[in-house]
XYZ file of C-alpha atoms in Angstrom:
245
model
C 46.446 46.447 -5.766
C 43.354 46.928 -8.119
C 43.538 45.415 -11.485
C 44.184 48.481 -13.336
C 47.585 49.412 -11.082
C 49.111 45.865 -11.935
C 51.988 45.670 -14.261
C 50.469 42.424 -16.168
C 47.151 41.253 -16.314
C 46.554 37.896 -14.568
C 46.114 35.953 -17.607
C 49.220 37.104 -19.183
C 51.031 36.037 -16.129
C 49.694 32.490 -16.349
C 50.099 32.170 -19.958
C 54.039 33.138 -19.837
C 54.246 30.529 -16.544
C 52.195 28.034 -18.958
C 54.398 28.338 -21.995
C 58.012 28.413 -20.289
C 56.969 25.376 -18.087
C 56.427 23.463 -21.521
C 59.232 24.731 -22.969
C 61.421 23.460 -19.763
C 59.524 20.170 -19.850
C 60.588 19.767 -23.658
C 64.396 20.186 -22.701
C 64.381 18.022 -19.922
C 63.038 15.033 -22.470
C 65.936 15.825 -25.022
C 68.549 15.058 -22.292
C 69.884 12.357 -21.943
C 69.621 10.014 -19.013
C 73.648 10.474 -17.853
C 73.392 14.275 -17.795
C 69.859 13.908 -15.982
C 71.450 11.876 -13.455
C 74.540 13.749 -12.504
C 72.917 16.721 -11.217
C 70.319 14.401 -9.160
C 72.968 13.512 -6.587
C 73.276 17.090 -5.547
C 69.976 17.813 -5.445
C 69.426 15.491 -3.234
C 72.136 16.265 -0.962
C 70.741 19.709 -1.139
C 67.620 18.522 0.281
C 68.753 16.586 2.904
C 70.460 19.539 4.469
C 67.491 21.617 3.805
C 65.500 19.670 5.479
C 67.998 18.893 8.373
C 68.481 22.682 8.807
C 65.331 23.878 8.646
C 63.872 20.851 11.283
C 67.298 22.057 13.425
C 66.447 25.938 12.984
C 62.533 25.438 14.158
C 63.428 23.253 17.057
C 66.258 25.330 18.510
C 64.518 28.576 17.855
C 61.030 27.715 18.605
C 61.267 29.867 21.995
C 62.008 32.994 19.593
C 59.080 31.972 17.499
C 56.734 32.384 20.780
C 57.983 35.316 21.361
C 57.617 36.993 18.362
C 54.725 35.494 17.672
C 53.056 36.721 21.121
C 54.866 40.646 20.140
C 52.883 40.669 16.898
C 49.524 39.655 18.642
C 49.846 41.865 21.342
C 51.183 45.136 19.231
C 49.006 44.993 15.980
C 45.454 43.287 15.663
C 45.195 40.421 13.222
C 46.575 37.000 12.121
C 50.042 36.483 13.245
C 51.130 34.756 10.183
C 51.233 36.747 6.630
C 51.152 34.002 3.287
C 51.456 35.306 -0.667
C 51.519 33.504 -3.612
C 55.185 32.958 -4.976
C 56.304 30.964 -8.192
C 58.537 27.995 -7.410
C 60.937 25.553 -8.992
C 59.647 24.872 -12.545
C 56.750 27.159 -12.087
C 54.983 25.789 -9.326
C 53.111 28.060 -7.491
C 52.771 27.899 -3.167
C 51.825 29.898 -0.270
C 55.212 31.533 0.778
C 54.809 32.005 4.631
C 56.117 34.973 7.143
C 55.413 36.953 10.053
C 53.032 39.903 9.668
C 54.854 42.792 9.540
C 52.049 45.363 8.397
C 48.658 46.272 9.154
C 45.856 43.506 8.725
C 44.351 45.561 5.984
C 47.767 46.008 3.919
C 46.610 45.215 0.733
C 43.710 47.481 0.504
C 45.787 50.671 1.679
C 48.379 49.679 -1.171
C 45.842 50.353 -3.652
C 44.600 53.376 -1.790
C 48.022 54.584 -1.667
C 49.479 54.174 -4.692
C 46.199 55.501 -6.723
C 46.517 58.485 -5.115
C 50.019 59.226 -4.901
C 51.952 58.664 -8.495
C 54.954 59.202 -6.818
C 54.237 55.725 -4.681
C 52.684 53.996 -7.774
C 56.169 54.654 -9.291
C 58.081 53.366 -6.742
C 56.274 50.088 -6.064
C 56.075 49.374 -9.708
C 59.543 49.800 -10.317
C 60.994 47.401 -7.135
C 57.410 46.118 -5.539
C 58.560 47.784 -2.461
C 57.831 51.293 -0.450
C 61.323 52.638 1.348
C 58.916 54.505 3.584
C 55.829 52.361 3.675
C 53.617 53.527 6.586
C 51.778 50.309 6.384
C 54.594 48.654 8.394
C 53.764 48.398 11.941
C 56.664 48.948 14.956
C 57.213 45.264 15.469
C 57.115 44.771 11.786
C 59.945 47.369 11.192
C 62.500 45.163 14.094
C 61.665 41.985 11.830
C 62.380 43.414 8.558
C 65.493 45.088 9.638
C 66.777 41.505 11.127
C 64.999 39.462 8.673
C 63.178 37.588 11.235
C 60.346 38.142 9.589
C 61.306 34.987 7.377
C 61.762 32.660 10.294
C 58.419 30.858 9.148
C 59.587 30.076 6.289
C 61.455 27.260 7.184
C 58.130 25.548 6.708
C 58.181 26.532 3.430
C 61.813 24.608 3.206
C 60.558 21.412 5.149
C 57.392 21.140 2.905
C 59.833 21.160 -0.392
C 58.520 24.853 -1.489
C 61.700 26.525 -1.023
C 65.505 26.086 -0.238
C 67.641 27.601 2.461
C 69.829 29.138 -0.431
C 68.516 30.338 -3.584
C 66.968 33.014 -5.728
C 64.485 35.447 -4.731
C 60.483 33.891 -3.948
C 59.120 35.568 -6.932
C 55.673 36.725 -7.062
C 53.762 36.253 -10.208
C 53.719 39.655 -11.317
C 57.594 39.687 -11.483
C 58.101 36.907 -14.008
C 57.462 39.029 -17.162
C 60.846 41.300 -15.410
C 62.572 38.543 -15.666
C 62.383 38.382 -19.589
C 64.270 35.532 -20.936
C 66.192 34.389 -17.824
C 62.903 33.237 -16.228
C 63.098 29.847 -17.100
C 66.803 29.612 -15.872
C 65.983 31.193 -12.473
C 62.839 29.009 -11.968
C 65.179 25.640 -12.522
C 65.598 25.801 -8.809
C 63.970 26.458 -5.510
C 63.790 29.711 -4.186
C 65.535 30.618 -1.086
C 65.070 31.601 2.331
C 68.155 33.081 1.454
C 70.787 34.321 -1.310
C 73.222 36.395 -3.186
C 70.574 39.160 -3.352
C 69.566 38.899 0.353
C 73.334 39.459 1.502
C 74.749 41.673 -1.308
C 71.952 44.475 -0.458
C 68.827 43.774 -0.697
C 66.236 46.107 -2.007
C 68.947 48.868 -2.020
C 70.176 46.780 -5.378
C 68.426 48.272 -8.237
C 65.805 45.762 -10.147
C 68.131 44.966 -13.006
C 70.685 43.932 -10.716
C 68.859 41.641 -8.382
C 67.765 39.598 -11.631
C 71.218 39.382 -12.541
C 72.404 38.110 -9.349
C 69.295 35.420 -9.305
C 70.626 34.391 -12.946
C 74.215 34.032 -11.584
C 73.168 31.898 -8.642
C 70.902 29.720 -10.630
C 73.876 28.564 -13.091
C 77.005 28.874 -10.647
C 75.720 27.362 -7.266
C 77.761 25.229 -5.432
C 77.770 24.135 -1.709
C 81.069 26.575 -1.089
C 78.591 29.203 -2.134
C 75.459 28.382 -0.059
C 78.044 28.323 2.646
C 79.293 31.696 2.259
C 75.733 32.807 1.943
C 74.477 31.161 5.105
C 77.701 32.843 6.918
C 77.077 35.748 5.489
C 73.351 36.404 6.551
C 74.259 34.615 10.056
C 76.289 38.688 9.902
C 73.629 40.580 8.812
C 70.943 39.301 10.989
C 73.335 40.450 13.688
C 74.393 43.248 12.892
C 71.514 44.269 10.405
C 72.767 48.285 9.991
C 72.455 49.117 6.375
C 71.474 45.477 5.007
C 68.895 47.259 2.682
C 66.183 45.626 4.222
C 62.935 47.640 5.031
């Protein structure tokens, strides 16, 4: 989008990600070292099954990564691959990978679109999606509807960006949404995915998604990531109303 359709200006965004990452840094001093160490055994059994699922998940599935791979070369012109900046764990930013589901040009018909159309402009600034979004290409609506769109970003999990199981990737113009409950969402890695992913998706009004990210971030538990995992194993195959588009 231009700079005068964003929300937030850029250097608001950083200074909010600059000030709550000192403010989280300043709390983690003031613990003390037993209550730092108690939740560092499950975070690292976290990422040992991250990383064992993910390496399992790109192995096994690599055939279907060909394949989809060679359907979005063949159907649309340009890169196979589609990368945005997302906010991580404690405010990190990184390069959150997927397949291209739109047009190569995407970014410059949002702007086009939305500037004429307030309608659109409304819509995309209240959930940063488009229900109807022409930009999408045929392929691109099959992957969105079964989410295999995110297969790549099980790179993202193996490289320590993101989790199998957690909040929503943000992107940096959504942090100021999140209002006070930033800093507790951003405590953990973001997720391939989570409560949002399987409880909706962008049917779930705004308000409601950061709720559910705030819930996850203070009540997750491996009986929970299980659930979640089982859960979008069912809507990937049977995707009919998951709210995804």
């Amino acid at each position: 989008m231009t700079a005068e359709s964003q929300l937030v200006s850029v250097k608001l965004i950083r200074g909010l990600v600059a000030r709550s990452h000192q403010s989280l840094t300043k709390k983690n001093r003031a613990r003390s070292p037993r209550a730092i160490a108690r939740p560092i055994e499950s975070i690292v059994a976290k990422r040992i099954f991250d990383v064992l699922f993910a390496a399992t998940i790109l192995i096994t599935l690599s055939p279907l990564y060909l394949i989809l791979a060679l359907a979005i070369a063949i159907t649309s012109p340009g890169p196979v691959f589609y990368s945005q900046e997302r906010i991580g764990k404690d405010y990190q930013p990184f390069r959150c990978i997927k397949f291209r589901t739109m047009v190569h040009n995407a970014d410059a018909l949002l702007a086009d679109m939305v500037s004429s159309c307030p309608r659109l402009q409304e819509e995309f600034e209240s959930d940063y999606k488009i229900r109807q979004d022409p930009r999408i290409t045929p392929i691109g609506k099959f992957l969105r509807l079964t989410s295999l769109d995110e297969l790549p970003q099980f790179w993202n999990v193996l490289w320590g960006d993101m989790s199998v199981v957690g909040p929503r990737p943000l992107v940096p113009e959504e942090l100021p949404r999140y209002g006070r409950y930033m800093a507790k969402v951003l405590t953990i890695k973001p997720g391939i995915t989570g409560l949002w992913q399987v409880s909706g998706r962008n049917d779930i009004p705004y308000h409601r998604r950061v709720q559910i990210d705030v819930y996850y971030a203070g009540h997750h538990s491996w009986w929970l990531d299980l659930f979640i995992i089982a859960k979008t194993i069912g809507v990937v195959l049977f995707p009919r109303n998951s709210g995804a588009y």
